[in-house]
Short mmCIF file of C-alpha atoms and ligand atoms in Angstrom, two decimals:
data_model
loop_
_atom_site.label_atom_id
_atom_site.label_comp_id
_atom_site.label_asym_id
_atom_site.label_seq_id
_atom_site.Cartn_x
_atom_site.Cartn_y
_atom_site.Cartn_z
CA UNK G 160 -20.24 140.51 -43.27
CA UNK G 161 -20.28 140.81 -47.06
CA UNK G 162 -23.38 139.68 -48.95
CA UNK G 163 -21.62 136.75 -50.64
CA UNK G 164 -20.29 135.59 -47.24
CA UNK G 165 -23.77 135.70 -45.77
CA UNK G 166 -25.18 133.75 -48.71
CA UNK G 167 -22.43 131.15 -48.25
CA UNK G 168 -23.31 130.86 -44.55
CA UNK G 169 -27.06 130.57 -45.19
CA UNK G 170 -26.38 128.03 -47.90
CA UNK G 171 -24.29 125.95 -45.48
CA UNK G 172 -27.13 126.10 -42.96
CA UNK G 173 -29.60 124.92 -45.57
CA UNK G 174 -27.20 122.26 -46.78
CA UNK G 175 -28.60 122.37 -50.30
CA UNK G 176 -25.92 124.32 -52.15
CA UNK G 177 -25.22 122.94 -55.60
CA UNK G 178 -21.53 122.82 -54.62
CA UNK G 179 -21.73 120.74 -51.46
CA UNK G 180 -23.94 118.37 -49.54
CA UNK G 181 -25.67 115.25 -50.75
CA UNK G 182 -27.34 115.52 -54.18
CA UNK G 183 -31.05 116.23 -53.89
CA UNK G 184 -33.39 114.29 -56.12
CA UNK G 185 -34.82 116.57 -58.80
CA UNK G 186 -32.45 119.46 -58.05
CA UNK G 187 -30.10 119.97 -61.00
CA UNK G 188 -28.70 123.31 -59.80
CA UNK G 189 -29.36 124.81 -56.34
CA UNK G 190 -28.00 127.85 -54.50
CA UNK G 191 -25.03 129.48 -56.24
CA UNK G 192 -26.16 130.24 -59.79
CA UNK G 193 -28.48 132.78 -61.44
CA UNK G 194 -31.46 130.50 -60.93
CA UNK G 195 -32.16 126.95 -59.87
CA UNK G 196 -32.73 124.01 -62.18
CA UNK G 197 -35.41 121.56 -61.14
CA UNK G 198 -36.58 118.39 -62.85
CA UNK G 199 -40.30 117.85 -62.64
CA UNK G 200 -41.28 114.28 -61.69
CA UNK G 201 -43.01 112.56 -64.61
CA UNK G 202 -46.79 112.66 -64.51
CA UNK G 203 -47.04 115.55 -62.03
CA UNK G 204 -48.54 119.01 -62.34
CA UNK G 205 -46.73 121.92 -60.69
CA UNK G 206 -48.26 123.90 -57.79
CA UNK G 207 -46.90 127.36 -56.89
CA UNK G 208 -47.64 129.55 -53.88
CA UNK G 209 -45.98 132.46 -52.11
CA UNK G 210 -46.44 133.73 -48.57
CA UNK G 211 -44.53 136.10 -46.33
CA UNK G 212 -43.56 136.74 -42.72
CA UNK G 213 -42.92 140.39 -41.90
CA UNK G 214 -41.77 142.00 -38.70
CA UNK G 215 -44.62 144.08 -37.27
CA UNK G 216 -47.24 142.39 -39.50
CA UNK G 217 -46.87 138.66 -38.76
CA UNK G 218 -44.61 138.71 -35.69
CA UNK G 219 -42.83 140.92 -33.18
CA UNK G 220 -39.42 140.06 -31.80
CA UNK G 221 -40.76 140.46 -28.23
CA UNK G 222 -43.06 137.51 -28.97
CA UNK G 223 -41.02 135.06 -30.94
CA UNK G 224 -37.46 133.81 -31.46
CA UNK G 225 -35.78 133.91 -34.91
CA UNK G 226 -35.67 130.10 -35.21
CA UNK G 227 -39.48 129.93 -34.87
CA UNK G 228 -39.96 132.71 -37.45
CA UNK G 229 -38.05 130.54 -39.93
CA UNK G 230 -40.17 127.52 -39.07
CA UNK G 231 -43.35 129.60 -39.39
CA UNK G 232 -42.39 130.82 -42.87
CA UNK G 233 -42.14 127.24 -44.11
CA UNK G 234 -45.32 125.94 -42.46
CA UNK G 235 -47.58 128.73 -43.79
CA UNK G 236 -46.41 128.04 -47.33
CA UNK G 237 -46.68 124.26 -46.99
CA UNK G 238 -50.27 124.74 -45.79
CA UNK G 239 -51.28 126.31 -49.12
CA UNK G 240 -49.86 123.36 -51.08
CA UNK G 241 -51.28 120.56 -48.92
CA UNK G 242 -54.70 122.26 -48.75
CA UNK G 243 -55.06 121.50 -52.47
CA UNK G 244 -53.86 117.92 -52.10
CA UNK G 245 -50.28 118.56 -53.23
CA UNK G 246 -46.86 117.57 -51.96
CA UNK G 247 -44.41 120.42 -51.19
CA UNK G 248 -41.05 120.10 -52.92
CA UNK G 249 -38.80 123.12 -53.61
CA UNK G 250 -38.72 126.71 -52.38
CA UNK G 251 -36.90 130.00 -52.82
CA UNK G 252 -36.67 132.61 -50.05
CA UNK G 253 -36.33 136.38 -50.46
CA UNK G 254 -35.02 137.91 -47.24
CA UNK G 255 -35.16 141.65 -46.46
CA UNK G 256 -32.79 142.71 -43.69
CA UNK G 257 -33.17 145.94 -41.69
CA UNK G 258 -30.02 148.00 -41.17
CA UNK G 259 -28.33 147.07 -37.89
CA UNK G 260 -30.05 143.68 -37.58
CA UNK G 261 -28.28 141.83 -34.74
CA UNK G 262 -25.52 139.60 -36.16
CA UNK G 263 -26.56 135.99 -36.21
CA UNK G 264 -30.32 136.64 -36.24
CA UNK G 265 -30.85 135.82 -39.91
CA UNK G 266 -28.68 132.71 -39.55
CA UNK G 267 -30.96 131.55 -36.72
CA UNK G 268 -34.03 132.23 -38.93
CA UNK G 269 -32.41 130.03 -41.59
CA UNK G 270 -31.76 127.26 -39.05
CA UNK G 271 -35.52 127.32 -38.46
CA UNK G 272 -36.20 127.30 -42.21
CA UNK G 273 -33.80 124.36 -42.64
CA UNK G 274 -35.32 122.30 -39.83
CA UNK G 275 -38.93 122.86 -40.86
CA UNK G 276 -38.10 122.29 -44.54
CA UNK G 277 -36.54 118.93 -43.69
CA UNK G 278 -39.65 117.99 -41.73
CA UNK G 279 -41.96 118.71 -44.69
CA UNK G 280 -39.60 117.33 -47.34
CA UNK G 281 -38.86 120.75 -48.87
CA UNK G 282 -35.51 121.75 -50.38
CA UNK G 283 -34.58 125.45 -50.52
CA UNK G 284 -33.23 125.89 -54.04
CA UNK G 285 -32.34 129.60 -53.94
CA UNK G 286 -33.29 133.06 -52.78
CA UNK G 287 -32.45 136.73 -52.62
CA UNK G 288 -31.11 139.19 -50.05
CA UNK G 289 -31.86 142.89 -49.93
CA UNK G 290 -32.07 145.68 -47.40
CA UNK G 291 -35.47 146.38 -45.92
CA UNK G 292 -35.65 149.54 -43.85
CA UNK G 293 -39.13 148.50 -42.64
CA UNK G 294 -37.88 145.53 -40.58
CA UNK G 295 -37.09 141.91 -41.35
CA UNK G 296 -39.18 140.53 -44.17
CA UNK G 297 -39.17 136.97 -45.45
CA UNK G 298 -40.98 135.87 -48.57
CA UNK G 299 -41.05 132.22 -49.58
CA UNK G 300 -42.17 130.87 -52.93
CA UNK G 301 -42.93 127.19 -52.68
CA UNK G 302 -43.36 124.68 -55.48
CA UNK G 303 -45.24 121.44 -55.07
CA UNK G 304 -46.28 118.44 -57.14
CA UNK G 305 -49.74 117.05 -57.66
CA UNK G 306 -51.12 114.23 -59.84
CA UNK G 307 -53.10 115.76 -62.72
CA UNK G 308 -56.82 116.06 -62.05
CA UNK G 309 -56.58 115.78 -58.26
CA UNK G 310 -56.38 119.50 -57.32
CA UNK G 311 -59.19 120.38 -54.88
CA UNK G 312 -60.20 124.03 -55.36
CA UNK G 313 -62.31 126.48 -53.38
CA UNK G 314 -65.22 126.12 -55.81
CA UNK G 315 -67.16 122.90 -56.23
CA UNK G 316 -69.75 123.16 -53.45
CA UNK G 317 -73.32 122.26 -54.41
CA UNK G 318 -76.60 122.63 -52.46
CA UNK G 319 -76.81 120.07 -49.65
CA UNK G 320 -73.04 119.53 -49.36
CA UNK G 321 -71.59 119.61 -45.83
CA UNK G 322 -68.69 121.60 -44.47
CA UNK G 323 -66.26 120.05 -42.02
CA UNK G 324 -63.23 121.48 -40.29
CA UNK G 325 -60.18 119.33 -39.62
CA UNK G 326 -57.91 120.83 -36.98
CA UNK G 327 -57.88 122.79 -33.74
CA UNK G 328 -59.32 126.26 -34.37
CA UNK G 329 -58.87 129.27 -32.08
CA UNK G 330 -55.48 128.30 -30.69
CA UNK G 331 -53.28 130.74 -32.64
CA UNK G 332 -55.53 133.72 -31.95
CA UNK G 333 -55.55 132.88 -28.24
CA UNK G 334 -51.76 132.70 -28.33
CA UNK G 335 -51.45 136.00 -30.18
CA UNK G 336 -53.81 137.82 -27.78
CA UNK G 337 -52.04 136.33 -24.76
CA UNK G 338 -48.80 137.85 -26.06
CA UNK G 339 -50.44 141.19 -26.85
CA UNK G 340 -51.99 141.26 -23.38
CA UNK G 341 -48.82 140.00 -21.69
CA UNK G 342 -50.52 137.03 -20.02
CA UNK G 343 -48.95 134.25 -17.99
CA UNK G 344 -46.88 131.80 -20.12
CA UNK G 345 -47.98 128.59 -18.37
CA UNK G 346 -51.71 128.98 -19.05
CA UNK G 347 -51.07 129.84 -22.72
CA UNK G 348 -48.08 127.65 -23.61
CA UNK G 349 -50.02 125.48 -26.08
CA UNK G 350 -51.79 128.46 -27.67
CA UNK G 351 -48.49 130.31 -28.03
CA UNK G 352 -46.83 127.29 -29.59
CA UNK G 353 -49.71 127.11 -32.11
CA UNK G 354 -49.19 130.79 -32.92
CA UNK G 355 -45.38 130.71 -33.04
CA UNK G 356 -44.89 127.42 -34.86
CA UNK G 357 -48.11 126.42 -36.63
CA UNK G 358 -48.20 122.96 -38.17
CA UNK G 359 -49.41 122.39 -41.72
CA UNK G 360 -51.58 119.32 -42.27
CA UNK G 361 -49.08 117.56 -44.57
CA UNK G 362 -50.59 114.10 -44.22
CA UNK G 363 -54.24 115.07 -43.94
CA UNK G 364 -54.39 117.47 -46.95
CA UNK G 365 -53.47 114.94 -49.67
CA UNK G 366 -55.50 112.19 -47.95
CA UNK G 367 -58.59 114.41 -47.86
CA UNK G 368 -58.07 115.44 -51.49
CA UNK G 369 -57.95 111.80 -52.54
CA UNK G 370 -61.26 110.96 -50.85
CA UNK G 371 -63.89 110.89 -53.63
CA UNK G 372 -66.55 112.83 -51.63
CA UNK G 373 -64.27 115.82 -50.95
CA UNK G 374 -65.33 118.50 -53.45
CA UNK G 375 -63.83 121.70 -52.07
CA UNK G 376 -61.03 122.64 -49.66
CA UNK G 377 -59.04 125.56 -48.26
CA UNK G 378 -56.80 126.26 -45.30
CA UNK G 379 -57.90 128.67 -42.58
CA UNK G 380 -55.00 131.13 -42.70
CA UNK G 381 -57.27 134.16 -42.30
CA UNK G 382 -59.85 132.57 -39.95
CA UNK G 383 -62.72 130.11 -40.17
CA UNK G 384 -65.28 132.80 -41.07
CA UNK G 385 -63.16 134.18 -43.89
CA UNK G 386 -62.43 130.71 -45.25
CA UNK G 387 -66.13 129.80 -45.30
CA UNK G 388 -66.78 133.02 -47.13
CA UNK G 389 -64.06 132.25 -49.68
CA UNK G 390 -65.62 128.83 -50.40
CA UNK G 391 -69.10 130.40 -50.69
CA UNK G 392 -67.74 133.04 -53.05
CA UNK G 393 -65.78 130.63 -55.25
CA UNK G 394 -68.68 128.14 -55.40
CA UNK G 395 -71.39 130.85 -55.69
CA UNK G 396 -73.56 129.37 -52.95
CA UNK G 397 -74.99 130.31 -49.56
CA UNK G 398 -73.68 128.49 -46.48
CA UNK G 399 -75.72 127.83 -43.34
CA UNK G 400 -73.52 127.69 -40.26
CA UNK G 401 -74.70 125.14 -37.72
CA UNK G 402 -71.94 125.28 -35.15
CA UNK G 403 -68.73 127.14 -34.36
CA UNK G 404 -66.43 124.58 -32.71
CA UNK G 405 -65.16 125.91 -29.39
CA UNK G 406 -62.91 123.52 -27.46
CA UNK G 407 -62.52 123.41 -23.67
CA UNK G 408 -59.07 124.97 -24.03
CA UNK G 409 -60.31 127.86 -26.18
CA UNK G 410 -63.10 128.49 -23.67
CA UNK G 411 -60.53 128.59 -20.85
CA UNK G 412 -58.20 130.93 -22.78
CA UNK G 413 -61.09 133.21 -23.82
CA UNK G 414 -62.17 133.54 -20.20
CA UNK G 415 -58.65 134.50 -19.08
CA UNK G 416 -58.39 136.98 -21.96
CA UNK G 417 -61.86 138.48 -21.46
CA UNK G 418 -62.77 137.55 -25.04
CA UNK G 419 -65.74 135.83 -26.69
CA UNK G 420 -64.56 132.22 -27.41
CA UNK G 421 -66.64 131.91 -30.61
CA UNK G 422 -65.05 135.09 -31.90
CA UNK G 423 -61.52 133.67 -31.37
CA UNK G 424 -62.44 130.70 -33.56
CA UNK G 425 -64.45 132.62 -36.17
CA UNK G 426 -62.16 135.57 -36.92
CA UNK G 427 -58.85 134.33 -35.48
CA UNK G 428 -56.76 133.04 -38.35
CA UNK G 429 -53.28 131.52 -38.45
CA UNK G 430 -54.50 128.10 -37.29
CA UNK G 431 -53.86 126.52 -40.72
CA UNK G 432 -56.67 124.01 -40.24
CA UNK G 433 -58.48 122.59 -43.27
CA UNK G 434 -62.02 123.50 -44.18
CA UNK G 435 -63.48 120.72 -46.29
CA UNK G 436 -66.61 120.54 -48.45
CA UNK G 437 -68.07 117.03 -48.60
CA UNK G 438 -70.67 115.88 -51.12
CA UNK G 439 -73.92 115.08 -49.26
CA UNK G 440 -74.04 111.70 -51.01
CA UNK G 441 -70.71 110.72 -49.46
CA UNK G 442 -71.14 112.23 -46.00
CA UNK G 443 -71.68 108.97 -44.15
CA UNK G 444 -68.73 107.27 -45.83
CA UNK G 445 -66.61 110.36 -45.25
CA UNK G 446 -67.35 110.43 -41.51
CA UNK G 447 -66.55 106.75 -41.10
CA UNK G 448 -63.28 107.12 -43.04
CA UNK G 449 -62.25 110.42 -41.42
CA UNK G 450 -62.80 109.19 -37.85
CA UNK G 451 -60.69 106.11 -38.44
CA UNK G 452 -58.20 106.20 -41.33
CA UNK G 453 -57.70 109.96 -41.34
CA UNK G 454 -57.68 110.87 -37.65
CA UNK G 455 -57.26 107.80 -35.45
CA UNK G 456 -54.63 108.71 -32.84
CA UNK G 457 -54.30 112.26 -34.21
CA UNK G 458 -54.58 115.39 -32.02
CA UNK G 459 -56.65 117.05 -34.77
CA UNK G 460 -60.42 117.25 -34.40
CA UNK G 461 -63.23 116.84 -36.94
CA UNK G 462 -66.13 119.30 -36.68
CA UNK G 463 -69.31 119.80 -38.66
CA UNK G 464 -69.53 123.52 -39.43
CA UNK G 465 -72.57 123.77 -41.67
CA UNK G 466 -74.26 123.00 -44.92
CA UNK G 467 -74.56 124.54 -48.35
CA UNK G 468 -77.93 126.23 -48.90
CA UNK G 469 -78.70 127.51 -52.39
CA UNK G 470 -76.84 128.56 -55.49
CA UNK G 471 -76.62 132.32 -56.00
CA UNK G 472 -75.01 135.32 -54.32
CA UNK G 473 -72.61 134.09 -51.66
CA UNK G 474 -73.90 134.50 -48.15
CA UNK G 475 -73.15 133.09 -44.69
CA UNK G 476 -76.34 132.40 -42.75
CA UNK G 477 -76.36 131.46 -39.07
CA UNK G 478 -78.64 128.84 -37.54
CA UNK G 479 -80.92 131.55 -36.21
CA UNK G 480 -81.21 133.11 -39.67
CA UNK G 481 -79.17 136.16 -38.67
CA UNK G 482 -75.89 137.15 -40.24
CA UNK G 483 -75.18 138.23 -43.76
CA UNK G 484 -72.45 139.26 -46.12
CA UNK G 485 -70.43 141.11 -43.48
CA UNK G 486 -69.74 137.77 -41.81
CA UNK G 487 -66.70 137.26 -44.04
CA UNK G 488 -64.76 139.11 -41.30
CA UNK G 489 -61.16 137.99 -40.92
CA UNK G 490 -57.64 139.37 -41.02
CA UNK G 491 -57.20 142.28 -43.50
CA UNK G 492 -53.85 143.39 -44.93
CA UNK G 493 -55.36 146.39 -46.69
CA UNK G 494 -57.35 149.48 -45.57
N1 ATP P 787 -50.15 140.69 -55.24
C1 ATP P 787 -50.78 139.70 -55.88
N2 ATP P 787 -50.63 139.54 -57.20
C2 ATP P 787 -51.24 138.53 -57.85
N3 ATP P 787 -52.03 137.63 -57.25
C3 ATP P 787 -52.22 137.74 -55.93
C4 ATP P 787 -51.61 138.79 -55.17
N4 ATP P 787 -51.98 138.64 -53.88
C5 ATP P 787 -52.76 137.56 -53.83
N5 ATP P 787 -52.93 137.00 -55.05
C6 ATP P 787 -53.69 135.82 -55.41
O1 ATP P 787 -54.99 135.93 -54.84
C7 ATP P 787 -55.47 134.68 -54.37
C8 ATP P 787 -55.85 134.77 -52.91
O2 ATP P 787 -54.71 135.20 -52.20
P1 ATP P 787 -54.60 135.10 -50.64
O3 ATP P 787 -53.29 135.71 -50.23
O4 ATP P 787 -55.84 135.59 -50.04
O5 ATP P 787 -54.49 133.52 -50.49
P2 ATP P 787 -54.80 132.71 -49.20
O6 ATP P 787 -54.28 131.33 -49.40
O7 ATP P 787 -56.24 132.87 -48.86
O8 ATP P 787 -54.01 133.52 -48.11
P3 ATP P 787 -52.68 133.26 -47.34
O9 ATP P 787 -51.72 134.31 -47.86
O10 ATP P 787 -53.09 133.52 -45.95
O11 ATP P 787 -52.23 131.86 -47.62
C9 ATP P 787 -54.36 133.67 -54.66
O12 ATP P 787 -54.63 133.05 -55.90
C10 ATP P 787 -53.12 134.55 -54.79
O13 ATP P 787 -52.14 133.98 -55.64
C1 TPS P 788 -47.82 141.56 -35.00
C2 TPS P 788 -49.00 140.75 -35.47
N1 TPS P 788 -50.21 141.34 -35.59
C3 TPS P 788 -51.27 140.63 -36.07
C4 TPS P 788 -51.13 139.31 -36.42
C5 TPS P 788 -52.30 138.52 -36.97
N2 TPS P 788 -52.17 138.23 -38.40
C6 TPS P 788 -51.20 138.73 -39.18
S1 TPS P 788 -51.30 138.17 -40.77
C7 TPS P 788 -52.66 137.23 -40.44
C8 TPS P 788 -53.33 136.41 -41.51
C9 TPS P 788 -52.45 135.37 -42.13
O1 TPS P 788 -51.35 135.94 -42.81
P1 TPS P 788 -51.27 136.06 -44.41
O2 TPS P 788 -52.60 136.61 -44.90
O3 TPS P 788 -50.13 136.99 -44.72
O4 TPS P 788 -51.03 134.69 -44.92
C10 TPS P 788 -53.04 137.39 -39.10
C11 TPS P 788 -54.21 136.75 -38.44
C12 TPS P 788 -49.84 138.74 -36.28
N3 TPS P 788 -49.59 137.46 -36.63
N4 TPS P 788 -48.80 139.47 -35.80
MG1 MG P 789 -54.45 129.49 -48.37
#
């Protein structure tokens, strides 16, 4: 298939070509020109993030179907936008195709991108196709909108503030290890679903950001430990860890895998939970609000992780007083 034919097919799948389909609010020009034209909603700041999914780095074809890879690409990008309190809006996708890629595989990836984009309210406004001899690579750049002054950064923690996690940590790592170790599907179906098709906290992110006591936030793409470290580093504070939340399921999976359950939660990554810093003055109000308005009827959990100690060199300190700077362990792309 010629490149322009493939682009036409992918564009049909996405249904957002400037030539056809229903007009999309804010999209002046979509797929089919040199670049896209987007109208920014009045009174909004622009958020931009980019994140990739690469064969051999983020997934292996023995573990995952192409449709889920497409879904995964969207969710990991959406997570970065909602973790600041923003609303995802438009994306572009750069796809690298290995020579001899089975016909139809990239189309199936795009069906996944289209479905997940619809779910999160994202419109794919363009992209790029090139060869990639290293395997399939997908890079999404996602734009989002946020009311001025409401961005919640990684900095902002002060002594006494509390750290809470919203989500279900340790699932994706359990799923990944169960695939690596070729474990039984039935025991790990939920963990594998969390790994293959993570959900981004679309509703919870902006709600948390709008709560006055929330002073700092990040998503846990690289693991709970790494995310805590990033908040400590950006805020220039020490953090005392009180508890690592290990659910019954994670305990069960860890036992079957022969792994330490705390380790799955601490270093795992790819859960896309939200780690939230709450001002100590607002903690009581936050808990009351979070348990009802934020999470009533939701499968996501709310866990106290620790407390901010002092200002100064960032450090993660465990309840027992052990630990130290090396406890920023998490997934590394370099080295
Ligand atoms: N190659 C690069 N060039 C410029 N800036 C980069 C580059 N890689 C990362 N950054 C920036 O560094 C910061 C941290 O990046 P990182 O990829 O760790 O973000 P993250 O949200 O923690 O991770 P994830 O990719 O898992 O979402 C971000 O501001 C990002 O834009
Ligand atoms: C084949 C394979 N090996 C290892 C992993 C684990 N992994 C890859 S990237 C990443 C961090 C988040 O990604 P990023 O930093 O790019 O956002 C993690 C935990 C995987 N998913 N697939
Ligand atoms: Mg992030």
